């Protein structure tokens, strides 16, 4: 037997996101959807709200201080912060001040207040006093949230490996899945955002690392038609679009799209192992 993992980033009812669907060729192996909880999504939404607020306020700060920084040489070239300040002053009009830059400048000026003009110092430190706590809250919450996701995937990987079965994962480009913005990718902004929240590459890496540690093969399987092929009779439903559920036009069996794909990936894993074993035997 083998385990198959259909990777995804589909938002389900109730606000949760499905990171993957797991199935196996054994009759007693239940289908499982790897879901990122509503609590996780609410934390992410809160982080995004904090970041949006900081972005807006940093943009306003940048518009206020850029003309002041451009009005002459504000720091000697040998000063450690010369390049930092010059980059902000010389940034094109369409490039806004980031909240990271605003926080960094505020932290610096609190300890070295005399290096820039009073007008700049007053505006930057005013921003810092109003937003430093929000910045720290966002930073700490994001760190904890992403650490929770990483640990969740690590535990899941250990549980899968404990079955002692080979694991098949649909073959995907991890570099593309890890990107947040990629012009060549046809994903919508919404789907791209969901992919980032799920971090499929992190899940796959956790499974591969656990398999390598325990000596369990983790095999990449060609995902072509894994969703469209009926796992009961083998017919390829070429008319299938984005439907999450479908009935086979040939044998009538009802399928959950992702569960069907996971089962086909598990079977593809066994086929690939058999081919590899055959090549080794022939050699």
Short mmCIF file of C-alpha atoms in Angstrom, two decimals:
data_model
loop_
_atom_site.label_atom_id
_atom_site.label_comp_id
_atom_site.label_asym_id
_atom_site.label_seq_id
_atom_site.Cartn_x
_atom_site.Cartn_y
_atom_site.Cartn_z
CA UNK A 1 0.00 0.00 0.00
CA UNK A 2 0.93 3.67 -0.29
CA UNK A 3 -0.20 7.10 0.85
CA UNK A 4 -1.06 9.87 -1.60
CA UNK A 5 -1.07 13.60 -0.86
CA UNK A 6 -2.94 16.07 -3.04
CA UNK A 7 -1.46 19.50 -2.35
CA UNK A 8 -3.76 22.52 -2.37
CA UNK A 9 -4.72 25.85 -0.88
CA UNK A 10 -8.50 25.78 -1.14
CA UNK A 11 -10.65 27.90 1.19
CA UNK A 12 -13.46 25.82 2.68
CA UNK A 13 -16.74 26.69 4.37
CA UNK A 14 -16.30 28.31 7.77
CA UNK A 15 -13.21 30.25 6.74
CA UNK A 16 -10.63 27.46 7.04
CA UNK A 17 -8.11 26.65 4.30
CA UNK A 18 -7.30 23.13 3.15
CA UNK A 19 -3.55 22.68 2.70
CA UNK A 20 -3.75 19.10 1.41
CA UNK A 21 -5.93 16.02 1.13
CA UNK A 22 -4.46 12.68 2.18
CA UNK A 23 -5.62 9.23 1.09
CA UNK A 24 -4.27 5.70 0.96
CA UNK A 25 -4.72 2.50 -1.04
CA UNK A 26 -5.55 0.50 2.10
CA UNK A 27 -9.26 0.09 2.85
CA UNK A 28 -8.78 1.15 6.45
CA UNK A 29 -6.87 4.31 5.58
CA UNK A 30 -9.35 7.20 5.90
CA UNK A 31 -9.24 10.32 3.79
CA UNK A 32 -8.01 13.33 5.74
CA UNK A 33 -8.05 17.02 4.89
CA UNK A 34 -5.19 19.05 6.35
CA UNK A 35 -6.96 22.20 7.47
CA UNK A 36 -5.58 25.43 8.87
CA UNK A 37 -8.03 26.37 11.59
CA UNK A 38 -10.36 29.32 11.83
CA UNK A 39 -8.26 30.57 14.75
CA UNK A 40 -5.19 30.57 12.50
CA UNK A 41 -7.06 32.51 9.82
CA UNK A 42 -8.32 35.05 12.37
CA UNK A 43 -4.78 35.60 13.59
CA UNK A 44 -3.58 36.09 10.02
CA UNK A 45 -6.41 38.56 9.39
CA UNK A 46 -5.40 40.49 12.52
CA UNK A 47 -1.76 40.56 11.38
CA UNK A 48 -2.84 41.87 7.98
CA UNK A 49 -4.99 44.57 9.61
CA UNK A 50 -2.03 45.70 11.73
CA UNK A 51 0.25 45.68 8.71
CA UNK A 52 -2.25 47.66 6.63
CA UNK A 53 -2.51 50.32 9.35
CA UNK A 54 1.28 50.55 9.65
CA UNK A 55 1.66 50.75 5.86
CA UNK A 56 -0.79 53.62 5.58
CA UNK A 57 0.82 55.59 8.41
CA UNK A 58 4.35 54.94 7.12
CA UNK A 59 3.30 56.14 3.66
CA UNK A 60 2.04 59.41 5.15
CA UNK A 61 5.26 59.78 7.15
CA UNK A 62 7.34 59.22 4.02
CA UNK A 63 5.49 61.94 2.12
CA UNK A 64 6.15 64.33 5.00
CA UNK A 65 9.86 63.67 5.52
CA UNK A 66 11.18 62.99 2.00
CA UNK A 67 11.16 66.67 0.98
CA UNK A 68 12.92 67.54 4.23
CA UNK A 69 15.59 64.89 3.67
CA UNK A 70 16.15 66.02 0.07
CA UNK A 71 16.69 69.62 1.13
CA UNK A 72 20.47 69.23 1.37
CA UNK A 73 23.08 66.96 2.91
CA UNK A 74 21.61 65.71 6.17
CA UNK A 75 24.36 63.28 7.20
CA UNK A 76 28.11 63.02 6.55
CA UNK A 77 29.01 60.22 4.15
CA UNK A 78 31.00 58.37 6.79
CA UNK A 79 27.98 58.11 9.11
CA UNK A 80 26.71 54.49 9.55
CA UNK A 81 23.15 55.56 8.61
CA UNK A 82 24.14 57.67 5.58
CA UNK A 83 23.09 55.10 2.96
CA UNK A 84 19.90 54.29 4.85
CA UNK A 85 18.77 57.93 4.94
CA UNK A 86 19.96 58.61 1.38
CA UNK A 87 17.93 55.63 0.06
CA UNK A 88 14.78 57.02 1.67
CA UNK A 89 15.41 60.53 0.36
CA UNK A 90 16.26 59.37 -3.18
CA UNK A 91 13.38 56.89 -3.53
CA UNK A 92 11.13 57.57 -6.56
CA UNK A 93 7.77 59.17 -5.93
CA UNK A 94 5.93 55.89 -6.47
CA UNK A 95 8.03 54.11 -3.81
CA UNK A 96 6.53 54.61 -0.38
CA UNK A 97 8.27 54.48 2.97
CA UNK A 98 7.82 51.03 4.50
CA UNK A 99 6.77 50.54 8.08
CA UNK A 100 10.00 48.61 8.65
CA UNK A 101 12.00 51.68 7.54
CA UNK A 102 9.86 53.97 9.69
CA UNK A 103 10.33 51.76 12.77
CA UNK A 104 14.06 51.43 12.15
CA UNK A 105 14.47 55.20 11.74
CA UNK A 106 12.43 55.91 14.87
CA UNK A 107 14.44 53.43 16.95
CA UNK A 108 17.67 55.02 15.73
CA UNK A 109 16.60 58.64 16.33
CA UNK A 110 15.49 57.86 19.86
CA UNK A 111 19.12 57.12 20.70
CA UNK A 112 20.77 59.66 18.39
CA UNK A 113 18.25 62.52 18.13
CA UNK A 114 20.59 65.34 17.06
CA UNK A 115 21.74 63.96 13.70
CA UNK A 116 18.70 65.01 11.66
CA UNK A 117 16.73 68.24 11.61
CA UNK A 118 14.19 68.95 14.30
CA UNK A 119 11.36 68.83 11.76
CA UNK A 120 12.32 65.31 10.61
CA UNK A 121 13.03 64.12 14.12
CA UNK A 122 9.66 65.36 15.41
CA UNK A 123 7.68 63.62 12.67
CA UNK A 124 9.59 60.33 12.86
CA UNK A 125 9.52 60.10 16.64
CA UNK A 126 5.84 61.02 16.61
CA UNK A 127 5.21 58.08 14.26
CA UNK A 128 7.34 55.80 16.40
CA UNK A 129 5.55 56.66 19.67
CA UNK A 130 2.15 55.96 18.07
CA UNK A 131 3.08 52.79 16.18
CA UNK A 132 5.98 51.03 17.89
CA UNK A 133 3.68 48.85 19.99
CA UNK A 134 1.60 47.91 16.93
CA UNK A 135 4.78 46.98 15.08
CA UNK A 136 5.98 44.76 17.93
CA UNK A 137 2.54 43.16 18.27
CA UNK A 138 2.44 42.36 14.55
CA UNK A 139 6.02 41.05 14.53
CA UNK A 140 5.53 38.81 17.58
CA UNK A 141 2.12 37.53 16.47
CA UNK A 142 3.41 36.70 12.99
CA UNK A 143 6.42 34.88 14.46
CA UNK A 144 4.21 32.80 16.78
CA UNK A 145 1.63 32.08 14.07
CA UNK A 146 4.16 30.88 11.51
CA UNK A 147 5.92 28.82 14.18
CA UNK A 148 2.57 27.16 15.00
CA UNK A 149 2.03 26.29 11.33
CA UNK A 150 5.53 24.85 11.03
CA UNK A 151 5.05 22.72 14.15
CA UNK A 152 1.63 21.55 12.91
CA UNK A 153 3.20 20.35 9.65
CA UNK A 154 6.07 18.69 11.51
CA UNK A 155 3.65 16.71 13.69
CA UNK A 156 1.55 15.73 10.67
CA UNK A 157 4.66 14.54 8.82
CA UNK A 158 5.71 12.38 11.78
CA UNK A 159 2.23 10.82 11.95
CA UNK A 160 2.27 9.99 8.24
CA UNK A 161 5.73 8.49 8.36
CA UNK A 162 4.70 6.35 11.33
CA UNK A 163 2.46 4.29 9.00
CA UNK A 164 5.63 2.90 7.43
CA UNK A 165 4.21 3.26 3.90
CA UNK A 166 5.73 4.98 0.89
CA UNK A 167 4.30 8.46 0.38
CA UNK A 168 3.49 10.06 -2.94
CA UNK A 169 3.22 13.82 -3.35
CA UNK A 170 2.13 15.46 -6.56
CA UNK A 171 5.12 16.87 -8.40
CA UNK A 172 5.16 20.65 -8.13
CA UNK A 173 7.68 23.44 -8.48
CA UNK A 174 8.43 24.42 -4.88
CA UNK A 175 10.05 27.68 -5.97
CA UNK A 176 6.84 28.78 -7.70
CA UNK A 177 4.66 27.68 -4.77
CA UNK A 178 6.86 29.61 -2.33
CA UNK A 179 6.56 32.88 -4.26
CA UNK A 180 4.09 35.52 -3.14
CA UNK A 181 4.09 37.46 -6.39
CA UNK A 182 5.04 36.03 -9.75
CA UNK A 183 3.94 37.67 -12.99
CA UNK A 184 4.14 34.45 -14.99
CA UNK A 185 1.77 32.60 -12.67
CA UNK A 186 -1.89 32.57 -13.73
CA UNK A 187 -3.21 32.38 -10.16
CA UNK A 188 -5.58 35.12 -9.06
CA UNK A 189 -4.47 37.47 -6.29
CA UNK A 190 -6.88 35.70 -3.93
CA UNK A 191 -5.50 32.24 -4.76
CA UNK A 192 -1.94 33.52 -4.54
CA UNK A 193 -2.67 34.90 -1.09
CA UNK A 194 -4.18 31.59 0.02
CA UNK A 195 -1.12 29.74 -1.26
CA UNK A 196 1.10 32.00 0.82
CA UNK A 197 -1.02 31.40 3.95
CA UNK A 198 -0.79 27.64 3.49
CA UNK A 199 2.91 27.52 2.53
CA UNK A 200 2.72 24.27 0.57
CA UNK A 201 6.51 24.17 0.27
CA UNK A 202 6.81 24.10 4.06
CA UNK A 203 4.40 21.15 4.29
CA UNK A 204 6.20 19.21 1.56
CA UNK A 205 9.60 19.88 3.12
CA UNK A 206 8.37 18.63 6.51
CA UNK A 207 7.19 15.35 4.95
CA UNK A 208 10.36 14.86 2.91
CA UNK A 209 12.59 15.58 5.91
CA UNK A 210 10.66 13.12 8.10
CA UNK A 211 10.83 10.47 5.38
CA UNK A 212 14.56 10.92 4.93
CA UNK A 213 15.09 10.71 8.69
CA UNK A 214 13.10 7.48 9.06
CA UNK A 215 14.03 5.83 5.77
CA UNK A 216 10.53 6.06 4.27
CA UNK A 217 10.44 6.83 0.53
CA UNK A 218 8.70 10.07 -0.41
CA UNK A 219 8.11 10.06 -4.15
CA UNK A 220 7.06 12.80 -6.56
CA UNK A 221 4.15 11.79 -8.79
CA UNK A 222 3.07 13.47 -12.02
CA UNK A 223 -0.18 15.29 -11.12
CA UNK A 224 -1.58 15.17 -14.67
CA UNK A 225 -5.27 14.14 -14.59
CA UNK A 226 -5.11 12.92 -10.98
CA UNK A 227 -8.27 14.92 -10.27
CA UNK A 228 -10.00 14.00 -13.53
CA UNK A 229 -9.28 10.26 -13.57
CA UNK A 230 -11.95 8.12 -11.92
CA UNK A 231 -10.19 6.13 -9.21
CA UNK A 232 -12.85 3.42 -9.63
CA UNK A 233 -12.88 2.68 -13.37
CA UNK A 234 -9.96 4.72 -14.71
CA UNK A 235 -11.89 6.90 -17.14
CA UNK A 236 -10.55 10.44 -17.62
CA UNK A 237 -13.32 13.01 -17.28
CA UNK A 238 -12.08 15.60 -19.76
CA UNK A 239 -15.15 17.76 -19.21
CA UNK A 240 -14.34 18.32 -15.52
CA UNK A 241 -13.57 21.97 -14.73
CA UNK A 242 -13.26 23.34 -11.19
CA UNK A 243 -16.05 21.26 -9.62
CA UNK A 244 -15.19 20.05 -6.13
CA UNK A 245 -17.44 17.01 -6.47
CA UNK A 246 -18.34 14.98 -9.53
CA UNK A 247 -19.86 11.69 -10.68
CA UNK A 248 -18.04 9.53 -13.19
CA UNK A 249 -19.88 9.59 -16.56
CA UNK A 250 -18.72 6.01 -17.16
CA UNK A 251 -19.36 4.09 -13.93
CA UNK A 252 -21.42 6.62 -11.96
CA UNK A 253 -19.20 6.62 -8.86
CA UNK A 254 -19.40 9.89 -6.89
CA UNK A 255 -16.06 11.59 -6.12
CA UNK A 256 -14.72 14.28 -3.87
CA UNK A 257 -12.26 15.90 -6.28
CA UNK A 258 -9.32 16.10 -3.87
CA UNK A 259 -9.87 12.67 -2.29
CA UNK A 260 -10.00 11.13 -5.76
CA UNK A 261 -6.73 12.87 -6.63
CA UNK A 262 -5.06 11.70 -3.40
CA UNK A 263 -6.02 8.07 -4.13
CA UNK A 264 -4.73 8.32 -7.70
CA UNK A 265 -1.48 9.79 -6.42
CA UNK A 266 -1.14 6.88 -3.96
CA UNK A 267 -1.61 4.41 -6.81
CA UNK A 268 0.79 6.39 -8.97
CA UNK A 269 3.33 6.03 -6.17
CA UNK A 270 3.03 2.24 -6.26
CA UNK A 271 3.38 2.25 -10.06
CA UNK A 272 6.48 4.38 -9.89
CA UNK A 273 8.02 2.15 -7.21
CA UNK A 274 7.30 -0.93 -9.35
CA UNK A 275 8.97 0.68 -12.37
CA UNK A 276 12.00 1.68 -10.32
CA UNK A 277 12.23 -1.83 -8.86
CA UNK A 278 12.00 -3.31 -12.35
CA UNK A 279 14.83 -1.15 -13.61
CA UNK A 280 17.01 -2.13 -10.65
CA UNK A 281 16.27 -5.82 -11.21
CA UNK A 282 17.13 -5.51 -14.90
CA UNK A 283 20.35 -3.73 -14.07
#
